mmCIF file of C-alpha atoms in Angstrom:
data_model
loop_
_atom_site.group_PDB
_atom_site.id
_atom_site.type_symbol
_atom_site.label_atom_id
_atom_site.label_comp_id
_atom_site.label_asym_id
_atom_site.label_seq_id
_atom_site.Cartn_x
_atom_site.Cartn_y
_atom_site.Cartn_z
ATOM 1 C CA MET A 1 3.731 -0.324 21.480
ATOM 2 C CA ALA A 2 3.442 2.183 19.913
ATOM 3 C CA VAL A 3 5.031 3.141 17.039
ATOM 4 C CA GLU A 4 5.529 6.862 15.889
ATOM 5 C CA PRO A 5 4.531 9.136 12.922
ATOM 6 C CA LEU A 6 8.109 9.499 10.247
ATOM 7 C CA SER A 7 9.098 12.549 8.958
ATOM 8 C CA GLN A 8 8.432 14.384 6.015
ATOM 9 C CA LYS A 9 12.635 13.441 5.461
ATOM 10 C CA GLU A 10 11.608 9.755 5.700
ATOM 11 C CA ILE A 11 8.338 9.857 4.440
ATOM 12 C CA GLU A 12 9.864 11.725 1.476
ATOM 13 C CA ASP A 13 13.183 8.914 1.482
ATOM 14 C CA ARG A 14 10.832 6.380 1.538
ATOM 15 C CA LEU A 15 8.893 6.746 -1.573
ATOM 16 C CA ALA A 16 11.819 7.800 -3.968
ATOM 17 C CA GLU A 17 12.435 3.163 -2.501
ATOM 18 C CA LEU A 18 8.333 2.979 -4.071
ATOM 19 C CA PRO A 19 8.339 4.474 -7.359
ATOM 20 C CA GLY A 20 3.959 4.798 -8.251
ATOM 21 C CA TRP A 21 4.010 5.666 -4.180
ATOM 22 C CA SER A 22 2.490 9.020 -3.453
ATOM 23 C CA VAL A 23 0.350 11.267 -0.763
ATOM 24 C CA ASP A 24 -2.583 12.003 -0.755
ATOM 25 C CA ASP A 25 -4.618 15.003 0.200
ATOM 26 C CA ALA A 26 -5.360 13.397 3.048
ATOM 27 C CA GLY A 27 -1.744 11.758 4.604
ATOM 28 C CA ARG A 28 -3.287 8.471 3.030
ATOM 29 C CA LEU A 29 -0.350 6.542 1.049
ATOM 30 C CA THR A 30 -1.272 5.230 -2.057
ATOM 31 C CA ARG A 31 -1.586 3.063 -4.936
ATOM 32 C CA SER A 32 -3.310 2.219 -7.839
ATOM 33 C CA TYR A 33 -2.411 -0.913 -10.080
ATOM 34 C CA ARG A 34 -4.051 -2.276 -13.451
ATOM 35 C CA LEU A 35 -4.127 -5.435 -14.389
ATOM 36 C CA GLY A 36 -5.959 -7.594 -17.377
ATOM 37 C CA SER A 37 -8.466 -8.356 -15.904
ATOM 38 C CA HIS A 38 -11.604 -8.230 -13.072
ATOM 39 C CA VAL A 39 -10.175 -11.835 -11.383
ATOM 40 C CA ALA A 40 -6.893 -11.151 -12.022
ATOM 41 C CA ALA A 41 -7.883 -7.942 -9.827
ATOM 42 C CA ALA A 42 -9.422 -9.354 -7.248
ATOM 43 C CA ALA A 43 -6.762 -12.889 -7.074
ATOM 44 C CA LEU A 44 -4.618 -9.152 -6.292
ATOM 45 C CA VAL A 45 -6.242 -8.573 -3.785
ATOM 46 C CA MET A 46 -7.504 -11.095 -1.994
ATOM 47 C CA HIS A 47 -2.883 -10.966 -2.508
ATOM 48 C CA ILE A 48 -3.119 -8.380 -0.700
ATOM 49 C CA ALA A 49 -5.816 -9.330 2.187
ATOM 50 C CA ALA A 50 -3.186 -11.796 2.949
ATOM 51 C CA VAL A 51 -0.309 -9.555 4.050
ATOM 52 C CA GLN A 52 -2.761 -6.923 5.790
ATOM 53 C CA ASP A 53 -3.272 -9.957 7.882
ATOM 54 C CA GLU A 54 -0.196 -11.735 8.166
ATOM 55 C CA LEU A 55 0.919 -7.774 8.872
ATOM 56 C CA ASP A 56 -1.980 -6.475 10.679
ATOM 57 C CA HIS A 57 -2.708 -3.499 8.867
ATOM 58 C CA HIS A 58 -4.616 -2.833 6.752
ATOM 59 C CA SER A 59 -5.538 -0.164 3.955
ATOM 60 C CA ASP A 60 -8.763 0.827 2.416
ATOM 61 C CA LEU A 61 -8.675 -1.408 -0.614
ATOM 62 C CA THR A 62 -10.565 -1.273 -4.006
ATOM 63 C CA LEU A 63 -11.100 -3.220 -6.597
ATOM 64 C CA GLY A 64 -12.712 -2.299 -9.947
ATOM 65 C CA TYR A 65 -12.783 -3.900 -12.878
ATOM 66 C CA ASN A 66 -9.170 -4.489 -12.987
ATOM 67 C CA THR A 67 -8.242 -2.056 -11.007
ATOM 68 C CA VAL A 68 -7.142 -2.585 -7.515
ATOM 69 C CA SER A 69 -6.606 0.615 -5.590
ATOM 70 C CA LEU A 70 -5.174 1.032 -1.683
ATOM 71 C CA SER A 71 -5.001 3.744 0.553
ATOM 72 C CA VAL A 72 -3.556 3.579 3.979
ATOM 73 C CA HIS A 73 -2.287 4.952 7.434
ATOM 74 C CA THR A 74 -1.779 4.553 10.615
ATOM 75 C CA HIS A 75 -4.665 4.983 13.035
ATOM 76 C CA SER A 76 -2.410 4.530 16.594
ATOM 77 C CA ALA A 77 -0.761 7.467 15.523
ATOM 78 C CA GLY A 78 -3.475 9.569 14.463
ATOM 79 C CA GLY A 79 -4.088 9.076 10.901
ATOM 80 C CA ALA A 80 0.191 9.802 10.459
ATOM 81 C CA LEU A 81 2.150 8.243 8.090
ATOM 82 C CA THR A 82 4.003 5.140 10.359
ATOM 83 C CA ALA A 83 7.244 2.346 8.864
ATOM 84 C CA ASN A 84 3.942 -0.296 9.032
ATOM 85 C CA ASP A 85 2.271 1.994 6.140
ATOM 86 C CA PHE A 86 5.666 1.905 3.696
ATOM 87 C CA ALA A 87 6.208 -2.175 5.330
ATOM 88 C CA LEU A 88 2.415 -2.622 3.908
ATOM 89 C CA ALA A 89 3.365 -0.894 0.487
ATOM 90 C CA ARG A 90 6.762 -2.678 0.057
ATOM 91 C CA ARG A 91 5.057 -5.770 -0.049
ATOM 92 C CA VAL A 92 2.572 -5.482 -1.998
ATOM 93 C CA GLU A 93 4.658 -4.064 -3.854
ATOM 94 C CA ASP A 94 6.737 -6.095 -4.682
ATOM 95 C CA LEU A 95 4.396 -8.650 -5.172
ATOM 96 C CA SER A 96 2.841 -7.004 -7.206
ATOM 97 C CA PRO A 97 4.877 -8.335 -10.580
ATOM 98 C CA GLY A 98 3.851 -11.729 -10.357
ATOM 99 C CA HIS A 99 -0.489 -10.275 -10.507
ATOM 100 C CA HIS A 100 1.153 -8.675 -13.731
ATOM 101 C CA ALA A 101 0.390 -4.729 -12.572
ATOM 102 C CA HIS A 102 1.704 -2.114 -13.419
#
């Protein structure tokens, strides 16, 4: 089943529910987190990877020394933002406090 791109209004409404998330110049949904250490950041990456496999929707995930950055859009929707992108963002946002990410 194909996923439909969200309208600009739908994107704005969903962003309002995800503080810290934004849409970059390339139209991708993005967020960066800072953690207490490299090991803590790596643990968050592993947790996000498991969620992405569960949802069968994957972001570009970047691990820094004590940072984790995500960037996502839906390839099958021509690179547009869809409900799948926001579902992934919501799951990551919900799990990040358990990793003391901010």
